[in-house]
Coordinates of C-alpha atoms in Angstrom, one line a residue:
M229 CA -85.0 163.3 10.5
R230 CA -88.2 162.7 12.4
L231 CA -88.6 159.3 13.4
G232 CA -89.9 157.3 16.5
P233 CA -93.2 156.6 18.1
P234 CA -96.0 159.1 18.2
R235 CA -94.6 160.6 21.9
R236 CA -92.2 161.9 19.4
S237 CA -93.5 162.7 15.7
L238 CA -97.1 163.8 15.9
S239 CA -98.0 166.3 14.4
K240 CA -99.5 169.5 15.6
R241 CA -103.1 168.8 14.8
S242 CA -103.1 165.0 15.5
R243 CA -101.8 166.4 19.5
T244 CA -104.5 168.7 19.6
V245 CA -106.9 165.7 18.5
L246 CA -105.7 163.4 21.2
A247 CA -105.6 166.6 24.0
L248 CA -109.2 167.3 22.7
L249 CA -110.3 163.7 23.2
A250 CA -108.5 163.0 26.4
G251 CA -110.5 165.9 27.6
A252 CA -114.0 165.2 26.3
L253 CA -114.2 161.3 27.3
L254 CA -117.1 160.6 29.9
V255 CA -117.5 157.9 31.9
L256 CA -121.0 156.3 31.7
P257 CA -122.4 153.7 33.9
A258 CA -122.1 150.1 33.5
C259 CA -119.1 149.1 31.5
G260 CA -118.2 152.8 31.7
Q261 CA -117.9 152.9 28.0
F262 CA -116.2 156.5 27.0
E263 CA -117.8 158.7 24.4
G264 CA -116.3 160.2 21.3
V265 CA -113.5 157.3 20.5
H266 CA -115.3 157.0 16.8
D267 CA -115.4 160.3 16.1
D268 CA -112.1 161.6 17.4
F269 CA -110.4 158.2 15.8
V270 CA -112.1 159.3 12.3
A271 CA -111.1 162.9 12.9
Q272 CA -107.2 161.8 13.0
G273 CA -108.0 159.7 9.5
G274 CA -108.3 156.5 11.0
E275 CA -111.5 154.5 10.4
N276 CA -110.1 151.8 8.7
E277 CA -109.3 148.0 8.8
G278 CA -106.5 149.4 7.3
L279 CA -104.1 147.7 5.7
G280 CA -105.2 144.1 6.5
G281 CA -109.2 144.6 7.9
S282 CA -112.4 144.3 6.3
E283 CA -115.9 144.8 6.8
G284 CA -118.7 144.1 5.0
G285 CA -118.3 143.1 0.9
S286 CA -119.3 139.8 -1.2
A287 CA -116.9 137.0 -0.3
D288 CA -116.1 137.2 -3.8
G289 CA -114.8 140.6 -4.0
G290 CA -117.3 141.5 -6.5
A291 CA -119.3 144.9 -7.3
T292 CA -121.4 144.3 -4.6
G293 CA -121.7 145.3 -1.1
G294 CA -118.6 147.2 -0.8
D295 CA -119.8 150.7 0.2
G296 CA -119.0 150.0 3.9
T297 CA -115.9 147.8 3.8
E298 CA -113.2 148.0 6.0
S299 CA -106.2 148.7 4.1
S300 CA -90.5 148.6 0.8
G301 CA -84.4 148.0 1.9
D302 CA -81.4 146.4 -0.4
G303 CA -79.4 148.6 -3.0
G304 CA -80.0 148.0 -6.5
G305 CA -78.4 144.8 -7.6
S306 CA -77.4 143.6 -3.8
D307 CA -76.4 140.2 -2.6
D308 CA -79.3 140.3 -0.6
A309 CA -82.1 141.5 -3.2
S310 CA -80.8 139.0 -5.9
G311 CA -80.6 135.8 -3.5
G312 CA -83.0 136.9 -0.6
G313 CA -83.2 133.5 1.6
G314 CA -82.4 131.0 -0.8
G315 CA -83.8 129.3 -3.9
G316 CA -82.2 129.4 -7.1
G317 CA -82.7 132.2 -9.6
G318 CA -85.5 133.1 -12.3
G319 CA -87.6 130.6 -13.4
G320 CA -87.7 128.7 -10.3
N321 CA -91.3 127.0 -11.0
D322 CA -92.1 126.2 -14.7
N323 CA -95.9 127.3 -14.4
G324 CA -96.1 128.0 -17.8
N325 CA -95.6 131.9 -18.0
A326 CA -92.2 132.1 -18.6
G327 CA -91.2 134.1 -21.4
N328 CA -94.8 134.9 -22.0
G329 CA -93.4 138.2 -23.8
D330 CA -95.5 140.5 -22.0
T331 CA -93.4 143.0 -21.1
T332 CA -96.0 146.2 -20.4
G333 CA -95.0 148.8 -17.8
V334 CA -91.5 147.6 -18.7
T335 CA -89.0 149.6 -20.6
A336 CA -84.9 149.6 -21.3
D337 CA -84.7 152.7 -17.9
T338 CA -87.6 151.5 -16.4
I339 CA -90.5 149.4 -13.9
T340 CA -94.1 150.9 -13.9
I341 CA -95.7 149.8 -10.4
G342 CA -99.2 150.4 -9.6
I343 CA -100.3 150.7 -5.7
H344 CA -103.9 151.2 -4.5
A345 CA -105.2 151.7 -1.1
P346 CA -108.1 153.4 0.8
L347 CA -107.9 157.2 1.1
T348 CA -111.1 158.1 0.9
G349 CA -114.7 156.8 1.7
A350 CA -115.7 155.2 4.9
A351 CA -112.4 154.7 6.3
P352 CA -109.7 157.0 5.2
L353 CA -105.9 156.7 5.3
K354 CA -103.4 159.2 6.0
Q355 CA -102.8 160.7 2.5
E356 CA -99.2 161.8 3.1
S357 CA -98.0 158.5 4.2
F358 CA -98.7 157.0 1.0
A359 CA -97.5 160.0 -0.7
T360 CA -93.7 159.2 0.7
G361 CA -94.4 155.6 1.3
K362 CA -95.0 154.5 -2.0
D363 CA -91.5 156.1 -3.7
L364 CA -89.3 156.3 -0.4
Y365 CA -87.5 152.4 -1.2
W366 CA -87.4 153.1 -4.5
Q367 CA -86.3 156.9 -4.8
Y368 CA -83.7 156.2 -1.5
G369 CA -82.9 152.5 -1.0
N370 CA -79.9 152.6 -2.6
G371 CA -77.7 154.2 -0.2
G372 CA -79.7 157.3 -0.4
K373 CA -79.9 156.9 -4.1
P374 CA -82.2 155.3 -6.6
V375 CA -82.8 151.2 -6.6
Q376 CA -81.3 149.8 -9.7
I377 CA -83.0 146.3 -10.5
H378 CA -81.1 145.0 -13.8
G379 CA -80.1 149.1 -14.6
R380 CA -83.7 149.6 -14.3
T381 CA -85.4 152.3 -11.5
V382 CA -89.3 152.1 -10.4
E383 CA -91.8 154.2 -10.9
T384 CA -94.9 154.3 -8.9
V385 CA -98.5 154.9 -10.3
F386 CA -101.1 155.4 -7.2
A387 CA -104.8 155.2 -7.2
D388 CA -107.4 155.5 -4.3
D389 CA -109.8 152.6 -4.2
Q390 CA -112.4 154.8 -1.8
Y391 CA -113.1 151.9 0.5
R392 CA -114.9 149.5 -2.1
P393 CA -114.0 146.5 -3.9
S394 CA -115.8 147.9 -7.0
T395 CA -113.8 150.4 -7.1
A396 CA -110.6 148.5 -6.1
R397 CA -111.1 146.4 -9.3
Q398 CA -111.9 149.5 -11.6
V399 CA -108.6 151.4 -10.6
C400 CA -106.7 148.3 -10.9
Q401 CA -107.8 147.5 -14.3
T402 CA -107.4 151.7 -15.2
M403 CA -103.5 150.9 -13.5
A404 CA -102.6 148.0 -15.9
E405 CA -104.1 148.7 -18.8
E406 CA -104.2 152.9 -19.5
Q407 CA -101.0 153.4 -16.9
Q408 CA -99.4 150.4 -17.5
A409 CA -98.0 149.0 -14.5
F410 CA -96.3 145.9 -14.9
A411 CA -97.5 144.3 -11.3
L412 CA -100.0 145.9 -8.9
I413 CA -99.8 146.0 -4.9
G414 CA -102.6 146.2 -2.6
A415 CA -102.0 148.0 0.5
G416 CA -104.9 148.1 2.4
G417 CA -108.3 146.8 2.8
T418 CA -109.0 142.7 3.0
D419 CA -112.3 143.4 0.3
Q420 CA -110.6 145.7 -1.9
I421 CA -107.3 143.5 -1.9
Q422 CA -109.6 140.3 -2.5
A423 CA -111.1 142.0 -5.6
C424 CA -108.0 143.2 -7.0
A425 CA -106.4 140.2 -7.2
Q426 CA -108.9 138.3 -8.9
Y427 CA -109.1 141.2 -12.1
A428 CA -105.2 140.9 -11.9
A429 CA -105.3 136.6 -12.2
S430 CA -108.2 137.4 -15.1
E431 CA -105.4 139.5 -17.1
D432 CA -102.1 138.0 -16.0
V433 CA -101.0 140.5 -14.3
P434 CA -98.7 139.8 -10.9
Y435 CA -100.0 141.1 -7.7
L436 CA -98.8 141.2 -4.1
S437 CA -100.3 142.3 -0.8
T438 CA -100.3 141.5 2.8
G439 CA -102.2 138.2 4.0
V440 CA -105.9 139.1 4.6
T441 CA -108.3 136.1 3.6
E442 CA -107.8 133.0 1.8
T443 CA -111.2 133.0 0.7
G444 CA -111.1 133.3 -3.2
M445 CA -107.6 133.7 -3.4
G446 CA -105.8 130.2 -3.0
S447 CA -106.4 129.7 -6.8
L448 CA -105.3 132.8 -8.2
D449 CA -101.8 132.0 -10.0
T450 CA -100.7 135.6 -10.2
Y451 CA -101.2 136.5 -6.2
F452 CA -98.5 136.5 -3.8
A453 CA -99.3 137.0 0.2
A454 CA -96.3 139.3 1.5
S455 CA -97.6 138.2 5.4
M456 CA -99.3 135.3 7.2
T457 CA -103.0 135.1 6.2
Y458 CA -105.9 135.4 9.1
R459 CA -106.6 131.8 8.5
Q460 CA -102.6 131.6 9.2
Q461 CA -102.4 133.6 12.3
A462 CA -105.6 132.5 14.4
P463 CA -103.9 129.1 15.6
M464 CA -100.2 130.7 15.8
L465 CA -102.9 133.4 18.2
A466 CA -104.5 130.6 20.0
A467 CA -101.0 129.1 20.7
Y468 CA -99.8 132.4 22.0
I469 CA -102.6 133.2 24.5
K470 CA -102.1 129.7 26.0
N471 CA -98.3 130.1 26.2
E472 CA -97.3 133.4 26.5
L473 CA -100.5 134.9 27.9
G474 CA -101.3 131.9 30.2
V475 CA -105.4 131.4 29.9
T476 CA -105.8 127.5 29.1
D477 CA -109.4 127.4 29.9
A478 CA -111.7 128.1 26.5
S479 CA -114.4 129.3 29.2
K480 CA -111.9 132.5 29.6
V481 CA -111.5 133.4 26.0
A482 CA -113.8 134.9 23.8
A483 CA -113.6 136.2 20.2
V484 CA -115.2 139.4 18.4
V485 CA -114.8 139.0 15.2
T486 CA -116.6 141.1 12.2
N487 CA -119.3 139.0 10.5
T488 CA -118.3 139.1 7.0
P489 CA -117.5 136.0 5.0
N490 CA -114.0 137.0 4.6
F491 CA -113.6 136.9 8.4
D492 CA -114.7 133.0 8.3
D493 CA -111.5 130.9 7.9
A494 CA -110.1 133.0 10.5
V495 CA -113.2 132.2 13.1
E496 CA -112.4 128.6 12.0
G497 CA -108.8 128.7 12.8
F498 CA -109.0 130.0 15.9
T499 CA -111.7 127.7 17.0
G500 CA -110.2 124.7 15.7
A501 CA -107.0 125.3 18.0
F502 CA -109.1 126.7 20.9
D503 CA -112.1 124.6 21.1
G504 CA -115.0 125.7 23.4
V505 CA -114.1 129.7 23.0
D506 CA -117.4 132.0 22.9
V507 CA -117.6 133.5 19.4
F508 CA -119.3 137.1 18.5
R509 CA -119.9 138.0 15.5
P510 CA -121.0 141.7 15.7
D511 CA -122.9 143.4 12.3
K512 CA -120.6 145.9 10.2
N513 CA -122.9 148.6 10.9
E514 CA -122.6 148.3 15.0
R515 CA -120.8 150.1 17.3
G516 CA -118.1 148.9 19.3
S517 CA -119.6 150.1 22.8
S518 CA -122.7 147.4 21.8
A519 CA -120.1 144.6 22.3
A520 CA -119.0 145.4 25.9
G521 CA -121.4 144.5 27.7
N522 CA -120.6 140.5 26.4
L523 CA -117.3 141.1 28.0
C524 CA -117.7 142.6 31.2
T525 CA -120.0 142.4 34.0
G526 CA -120.0 145.7 35.4
T527 CA -116.5 146.1 36.2
V528 CA -116.4 142.3 36.4
K529 CA -114.5 140.1 34.0
N530 CA -116.5 137.6 32.0
Y531 CA -113.3 136.4 30.0
D532 CA -109.8 137.3 30.5
V533 CA -108.2 137.5 27.0
V534 CA -110.3 138.6 24.0
F535 CA -109.2 137.9 20.4
V536 CA -110.6 141.0 17.8
L537 CA -110.7 141.2 14.7
T538 CA -113.1 144.1 13.3
S539 CA -112.2 147.7 12.0
P540 CA -110.0 149.7 14.5
T541 CA -112.9 152.2 15.6
F542 CA -115.1 149.3 16.6
Y543 CA -112.5 148.1 18.8
L544 CA -111.3 150.9 20.2
E545 CA -114.9 152.1 21.7
M546 CA -115.3 148.1 22.5
A547 CA -112.1 148.9 24.7
A548 CA -113.3 152.2 25.5
A549 CA -116.9 150.5 26.8
S550 CA -115.1 148.0 29.0
G551 CA -115.3 149.2 32.3
C552 CA -113.3 145.2 33.5
R553 CA -110.5 145.8 30.9
P554 CA -110.0 142.5 29.7
Q555 CA -106.4 141.9 27.8
F556 CA -107.0 142.1 23.8
A557 CA -105.3 140.4 21.7
G558 CA -105.4 139.5 17.5
V559 CA -103.9 139.3 14.0
G560 CA -103.8 141.4 10.9
V561 CA -102.3 144.8 10.3
S562 CA -104.0 147.8 11.4
M563 CA -104.9 146.9 14.4
G564 CA -100.9 147.7 15.0
L565 CA -101.1 151.5 13.8
D566 CA -99.5 153.7 16.2
Q567 CA -102.4 155.7 15.9
V568 CA -104.7 153.0 17.2
A569 CA -102.3 152.2 19.9
S570 CA -102.6 156.3 20.7
T571 CA -106.1 156.8 20.5
G572 CA -106.9 153.8 22.6
C573 CA -104.6 155.1 25.3
S574 CA -106.3 158.4 25.1
A575 CA -109.3 156.7 26.4
A576 CA -108.6 156.0 29.9
S577 CA -105.9 153.6 28.9
S578 CA -108.3 151.4 27.8
T579 CA -105.6 149.5 25.2
E580 CA -103.1 149.4 27.5
G581 CA -100.9 145.9 27.1
A582 CA -102.8 144.9 23.9
R583 CA -101.0 142.6 21.9
F584 CA -101.5 142.3 17.7
F585 CA -99.5 140.2 15.4
N586 CA -98.1 142.4 12.7
P587 CA -95.7 142.0 9.4
T588 CA -92.8 143.9 10.8
P589 CA -91.8 144.8 14.0
A590 CA -92.7 147.9 15.9
F591 CA -92.2 151.3 14.1
A592 CA -90.6 152.2 17.1
D593 CA -87.9 150.1 16.6
A594 CA -87.7 150.2 12.5
G595 CA -83.6 151.2 13.4
E596 CA -83.0 148.0 14.9
Y597 CA -84.6 145.8 11.9
D598 CA -83.0 148.0 9.3
P599 CA -81.0 151.1 9.3
D600 CA -81.2 151.7 5.5
F601 CA -85.2 152.6 6.6
L602 CA -83.8 155.9 8.6
A603 CA -80.8 156.9 6.5
A604 CA -83.7 156.8 3.5
V605 CA -85.8 158.9 5.6
D606 CA -82.9 160.8 6.5
A607 CA -82.0 161.6 3.1
A608 CA -85.9 161.9 2.0
G609 CA -86.5 164.6 4.6
I610 CA -90.0 163.6 5.5
E611 CA -91.5 162.5 9.0
A612 CA -91.9 158.5 8.5
D613 CA -94.7 156.6 10.1
D614 CA -95.6 152.8 10.4
V615 CA -97.4 152.8 7.0
T616 CA -94.3 154.2 5.5
W617 CA -92.0 151.5 7.1
M618 CA -94.3 148.7 6.1
M619 CA -94.8 150.4 2.5
W620 CA -90.2 150.0 2.5
G621 CA -90.9 146.3 3.8
Q622 CA -93.5 145.6 0.8
S623 CA -91.3 147.4 -1.4
K624 CA -88.3 145.1 -0.7
V625 CA -89.7 142.4 -1.2
L626 CA -91.0 143.2 -4.9
H627 CA -87.2 144.8 -5.4
Q628 CA -86.3 141.2 -4.6
M629 CA -88.9 139.0 -6.7
L630 CA -88.2 141.8 -9.7
E631 CA -84.3 140.7 -9.0
R632 CA -85.0 137.4 -9.6
A633 CA -86.9 137.5 -12.7
G634 CA -83.7 138.6 -14.6
E635 CA -82.7 141.4 -17.2
G636 CA -85.2 140.1 -19.7
L637 CA -88.4 141.1 -17.6
D638 CA -91.7 140.3 -18.2
R639 CA -94.6 139.2 -16.5
G640 CA -94.4 135.1 -17.1
A641 CA -90.8 135.4 -16.3
F642 CA -91.5 137.3 -12.8
M643 CA -93.8 134.4 -11.9
D644 CA -91.8 131.7 -12.6
A645 CA -89.3 133.3 -10.6
V646 CA -91.6 133.6 -7.5
A647 CA -93.6 130.6 -7.7
G648 CA -91.8 128.2 -5.5
Q649 CA -89.4 130.3 -4.1
K650 CA -87.8 131.7 -1.1
F651 CA -87.3 135.5 -0.2
S652 CA -86.2 137.0 2.5
T653 CA -86.0 141.1 3.6
G654 CA -85.5 141.3 7.7
V655 CA -88.7 143.7 7.4
F656 CA -91.5 141.2 6.3
P657 CA -91.1 138.1 7.4
D658 CA -89.7 135.2 4.9
L659 CA -91.6 133.8 2.1
N660 CA -91.5 130.6 0.9
Y661 CA -93.8 129.9 -1.9
A662 CA -93.3 126.3 -2.2
N663 CA -96.7 125.4 -1.5
G664 CA -98.2 128.3 -3.3
P665 CA -99.2 132.0 -2.9
F666 CA -99.4 132.2 1.0
G667 CA -95.7 131.9 2.3
A668 CA -95.3 133.4 5.5
T669 CA -94.4 131.2 8.4
Q670 CA -93.8 134.7 10.9
V671 CA -94.9 136.9 12.5
S672 CA -94.1 139.8 15.0
V673 CA -96.0 140.6 18.3
L674 CA -96.5 144.4 19.1
R675 CA -97.1 145.3 22.6
N676 CA -99.4 148.7 23.0
V677 CA -97.5 151.2 25.6
C678 CA -99.6 154.0 26.9
S679 CA -96.3 156.1 28.3
G680 CA -95.3 159.0 26.0
G681 CA -99.2 158.7 24.2
G682 CA -99.3 155.5 23.6
H683 CA -97.5 153.4 20.8
Y684 CA -96.0 150.1 19.7
E685 CA -92.9 147.9 21.0
T686 CA -91.9 144.7 19.8
D687 CA -92.0 141.7 21.8
F688 CA -91.6 139.3 19.5
A689 CA -89.8 139.4 16.5
F690 CA -90.3 137.3 13.4
V691 CA -92.0 134.4 15.3
S692 CA -92.9 131.1 14.1
G693 CA -95.1 129.7 16.7
F694 CA -95.2 129.8 20.5

C-alpha cells in the first residue's frame, strides 16, 4: 500500500516535473513573479477548478459559454450505512415520488451509478485517480469485499465531460438513458455539475455532487449537495479570518473571485459577512500574475488576507507573483488538492500556510478518520491520492442513501428516502436535508505545509463555525 502526502507517494514523473519546476523558476522585478507555474501545473495534469471550481459558462448551465469552464466506507448493510446520522427509514419526506416505479439501473443483483468529471479539455484531472477511485469503495468497502445493499452490488459507468457544460449534459443523458444509470454523480466542475443536475431534474434522475453554486440548483427536486455550497461557506470563512487569523479590519482583506455568475453568490455571502472588503473579479481568461499588483506594492502587503475563489492555476500564478506573501484562504474543493500545495511550494513556498475549506479532512490524515479506507487501498493494491479519498467519501454518502431507500428500490423511493433526512459518514460532512438540497453544515480546514515537497494537513475537522 502506498498512502500519504506527496512526499511519500509522488510518481517518478511528478517528482521530475516538480524538480524541473523548482529549478526553472525565475525571480522577476516588482512583485517577484515566478514563471512557469501555469505550464508546469498543467504538465502535472492540474489546470482545473477541479472538484468544485468554475470559470465561464452560462449561469443556467446551458450549452453555450462553457468552452473555458473551470471538477466514497461501511460494509454492506452495516449499522452506519442503514441508519447514518439519524432520521427515519425510507420515504422520509413524501414529495410525491415514492413508488413511482422507475427502476432504471436496478436489477435483482446490481445498481448502476453514472459518474462524470473533466478528464480532458481545458483542465484535465488525473485519469488514474478516477479509474481507481470510482470503484474503490464499492468493490472493497465491505472489509475488503464488495459492498452489498439489500443483496445488490454497485456498478459504475464513467464519462469525461471535457470540461464543458454542454458535454456534461450530453454524457449524463447517455449514462442515464443508454447505459441505464439509476443515479448520477458529479465529481467536478461547477458549470458541468449545474448542467447535469438540471438535465437530471428534467428526467427525474437522482443527482449527487459536492456543493458548488446555489444558482439554478435550489429548486431541483432530484439534486442533493454532499458538502457546503460556496454561498454557505463564505460567511464561515469571514468568521474564520476574523476569529482564527485575527484580521478584523476590512481594509486589510481582499477577495479575488473569477468573474462568472456562478460565483456571485459566494461574493455576496462573503461581503455580507465582512462589510468593506475590496473585491477583485478577474476575467476567466486573465493570468494570475496580473492580479498580484493589486495585492502587493513591491514587497509591501496591501492586504493581510486574500480570499481566493478562482482556478488553481490562477491562484498559483497569483501567489508566485505576490512577493509580499499575503495569507491566502478560500473555499471549494480543488484548492485543497495536494497537487496544488506541492506546486505552490515549488514556487518559492509561495502558498505556505494557505488555508482552504474542504469537504474531507486532508488526505494525509485519511487513516485517522476512516481506517477502512486504508484497508481498501491495501486490498486493491493501488496508489491512492486525495481524489480517491474524496470519491470514497462521496460513495459512502450514496451508500447510506441507497440503503435508506429499502429493498424495493426505485428512483422515487430513493428521493423520498433522502429528502428531509440526515446522514453521517465520518469522511464527508454530516448532512441534514430538512430544509432542501443544501444539507451540509460542516467543513474541514486544510493548511498548506511545504515541508517534504508540499501537501495539506488538517487544522480543523468537521466544524460548523468559528
